[in-house]
CSV table of C-alpha atoms in Angstrom, one decimal:
chain,number,residue,atom,x,y,z
A,1,UNK,CA,54.2,4.1,-38.4
A,2,UNK,CA,54.0,3.7,-34.8
A,3,UNK,CA,50.5,5.5,-34.6
A,4,UNK,CA,49.0,3.2,-37.1
A,5,UNK,CA,50.3,0.1,-35.2
A,6,UNK,CA,48.5,1.1,-31.9
A,7,UNK,CA,45.0,1.4,-33.4
A,8,UNK,CA,45.8,-1.9,-35.3
A,9,UNK,CA,46.9,-3.7,-32.0
A,10,UNK,CA,43.7,-2.1,-30.0
A,11,UNK,CA,41.5,-3.6,-32.9
A,12,UNK,CA,43.2,-7.0,-32.6
A,13,UNK,CA,42.6,-7.0,-28.7
A,14,UNK,CA,39.0,-6.0,-28.9
A,15,UNK,CA,38.4,-8.6,-31.5
A,16,UNK,CA,40.0,-11.5,-29.5
A,17,UNK,CA,38.0,-10.4,-26.4
A,18,UNK,CA,34.7,-10.6,-28.5
A,19,UNK,CA,35.8,-14.0,-29.6
A,20,UNK,CA,36.3,-15.1,-26.0
A,21,UNK,CA,33.1,-13.7,-25.0
A,22,UNK,CA,31.3,-15.3,-27.9
A,23,UNK,CA,33.0,-18.7,-27.1
A,24,UNK,CA,31.6,-18.4,-23.4
A,25,UNK,CA,28.0,-17.8,-24.7
A,26,UNK,CA,28.1,-21.2,-26.7
A,27,UNK,CA,28.9,-23.4,-23.9
A,28,UNK,CA,26.1,-25.7,-23.0
A,29,UNK,CA,24.1,-24.8,-20.1
A,30,UNK,CA,24.0,-27.1,-17.1
A,31,UNK,CA,20.4,-28.0,-15.9
A,32,UNK,CA,19.8,-26.3,-12.6
A,33,UNK,CA,17.4,-26.9,-10.0
A,34,UNK,CA,14.8,-24.2,-9.3
A,35,UNK,CA,15.6,-22.2,-6.2
A,36,UNK,CA,14.2,-23.2,-2.8
A,37,UNK,CA,14.0,-19.6,-1.4
A,38,UNK,CA,11.9,-17.5,-3.9
A,39,UNK,CA,10.9,-14.5,-1.9
A,40,UNK,CA,9.9,-11.9,-4.4
A,41,UNK,CA,6.7,-11.2,-2.1
A,42,UNK,CA,8.0,-11.7,1.3
A,43,UNK,CA,7.5,-15.5,1.6
A,44,UNK,CA,8.2,-18.6,-0.5
A,45,UNK,CA,6.6,-17.9,-3.6
A,46,UNK,CA,6.0,-21.7,-4.4
A,47,UNK,CA,4.2,-22.2,-1.1
A,48,UNK,CA,2.1,-19.0,-1.6
A,49,UNK,CA,1.0,-20.2,-4.9
A,50,UNK,CA,0.2,-23.5,-4.0
A,51,UNK,CA,-1.7,-22.6,-1.0
A,52,UNK,CA,-3.8,-20.3,-3.0
A,53,UNK,CA,-4.4,-22.9,-5.7
A,54,UNK,CA,-5.3,-25.5,-3.0
A,55,UNK,CA,-8.1,-23.3,-1.5
A,56,UNK,CA,-9.1,-21.6,-4.9
A,57,UNK,CA,-12.8,-22.8,-4.4
A,58,UNK,CA,-13.1,-20.8,-1.4
A,59,UNK,CA,-13.2,-17.0,-1.6
A,60,UNK,CA,-10.5,-15.0,0.0
A,61,UNK,CA,-11.6,-12.6,2.7
A,62,UNK,CA,-8.1,-11.2,3.8
A,63,UNK,CA,-4.6,-11.5,2.2
A,64,UNK,CA,-1.1,-10.3,3.1
A,65,UNK,CA,1.7,-11.6,0.5
A,66,UNK,CA,4.5,-10.0,2.4
A,67,UNK,CA,3.6,-11.4,5.8
A,68,UNK,CA,2.5,-14.6,4.2
A,69,UNK,CA,-1.0,-14.9,5.6
A,70,UNK,CA,-4.4,-15.3,4.1
A,71,UNK,CA,-7.8,-16.0,5.5
A,72,UNK,CA,-10.8,-17.4,3.3
A,73,UNK,CA,-14.2,-16.4,3.7
A,74,UNK,CA,-16.9,-18.8,5.2
A,75,UNK,CA,-17.5,-21.6,2.6
A,76,UNK,CA,-20.7,-23.7,2.5
A,77,UNK,CA,-20.5,-27.0,0.6
A,78,UNK,CA,-23.6,-27.3,-1.5
A,79,UNK,CA,-23.8,-31.0,-0.5
A,80,UNK,CA,-24.0,-29.9,3.3
A,81,UNK,CA,-25.7,-26.6,3.7
A,82,UNK,CA,-25.8,-26.9,7.4
A,83,UNK,CA,-22.0,-26.7,7.8
A,84,UNK,CA,-19.4,-24.1,6.8
A,85,UNK,CA,-15.7,-23.9,7.0
A,86,UNK,CA,-13.3,-21.0,7.1
A,87,UNK,CA,-9.5,-21.6,6.7
A,88,UNK,CA,-6.4,-19.5,7.6
A,89,UNK,CA,-3.2,-20.2,6.2
A,90,UNK,CA,0.3,-18.8,7.3
A,91,UNK,CA,3.7,-19.3,5.8
A,92,UNK,CA,6.3,-18.6,8.2
A,93,UNK,CA,9.7,-18.5,6.5
A,94,UNK,CA,11.0,-18.0,2.8
A,95,UNK,CA,12.1,-21.6,2.7
A,96,UNK,CA,10.4,-24.6,1.0
A,97,UNK,CA,10.2,-26.7,4.0
A,98,UNK,CA,7.5,-28.7,5.8
A,99,UNK,CA,7.5,-26.7,9.0
A,100,UNK,CA,6.9,-23.3,7.5
A,101,UNK,CA,3.2,-23.8,6.5
A,102,UNK,CA,0.5,-23.7,9.2
A,103,UNK,CA,-3.1,-24.1,8.3
A,104,UNK,CA,-6.1,-23.5,10.9
A,105,UNK,CA,-9.5,-24.5,9.9
A,106,UNK,CA,-12.8,-23.4,11.7
A,107,UNK,CA,-15.9,-25.1,11.3
A,108,UNK,CA,-19.6,-24.1,12.2
A,109,UNK,CA,-23.0,-25.9,12.0
A,110,UNK,CA,-26.3,-24.5,11.7
A,111,UNK,CA,-28.5,-25.1,14.8
A,112,UNK,CA,-31.7,-23.4,15.9
A,113,UNK,CA,-31.3,-20.8,13.3
A,114,UNK,CA,-27.8,-19.6,14.1
A,115,UNK,CA,-24.2,-20.9,13.4
A,116,UNK,CA,-22.5,-22.6,16.2
A,117,UNK,CA,-18.9,-23.3,16.3
A,118,UNK,CA,-18.1,-27.1,15.9
A,119,UNK,CA,-14.8,-29.2,16.2
A,120,UNK,CA,-12.7,-29.7,13.3
A,121,UNK,CA,-10.7,-32.8,13.1
A,122,UNK,CA,-7.1,-32.7,13.7
A,123,UNK,CA,-6.3,-34.3,10.4
A,124,UNK,CA,-7.9,-31.8,8.4
A,125,UNK,CA,-5.4,-29.2,9.1
A,126,UNK,CA,-2.4,-31.7,8.5
A,127,UNK,CA,-4.0,-32.9,5.4
A,128,UNK,CA,-4.4,-29.3,3.8
A,129,UNK,CA,-0.6,-28.7,4.9
A,130,UNK,CA,0.5,-31.9,3.1
A,131,UNK,CA,-1.4,-30.8,-0.1
A,132,UNK,CA,-0.2,-27.5,-0.1
A,133,UNK,CA,3.4,-28.7,0.5
A,134,UNK,CA,3.2,-31.4,-2.3
A,135,UNK,CA,1.7,-28.8,-4.8
A,136,UNK,CA,4.6,-26.2,-3.9
A,137,UNK,CA,7.1,-29.1,-4.7
A,138,UNK,CA,5.4,-29.7,-7.9
A,139,UNK,CA,5.4,-26.2,-9.1
A,140,UNK,CA,9.1,-25.9,-8.0
A,141,UNK,CA,9.7,-29.1,-10.3
A,142,UNK,CA,7.9,-27.6,-13.1
A,143,UNK,CA,9.8,-24.3,-12.8
A,144,UNK,CA,13.1,-26.2,-13.0
A,145,UNK,CA,11.9,-28.1,-16.2
A,146,UNK,CA,10.7,-25.0,-18.0
A,147,UNK,CA,13.4,-22.7,-16.7
């Protein structure tokens, strides 16, 4: 009789634990914000994707996702064929913050049969940084809404 009761008690314990586990699964999920630090590639993935999307009209010459740096090839705007631009983007940290994105643009103009370095407006780099940051925030918001 004792031998029969031990398996029966064990079966009841297992059944009650399964019921508790099942009850935990049925609790409503709390909406969570997408994480700020997404670093599967070495840097913040939102910033990385946002930078690539922002400059997707330019071909990429060099990229390092672990170091957070990419450089575009020279881009000639069809509307202004005597001018070309090259952009490098550096993501300095894994956080999604305004101070971790650095953009450096280079500009050249075609004069006397050769490309000559020309000044880039200071606001150009800042504007590109702002666009990248806003796009990264949008990506994060979309990840939270879909996840």
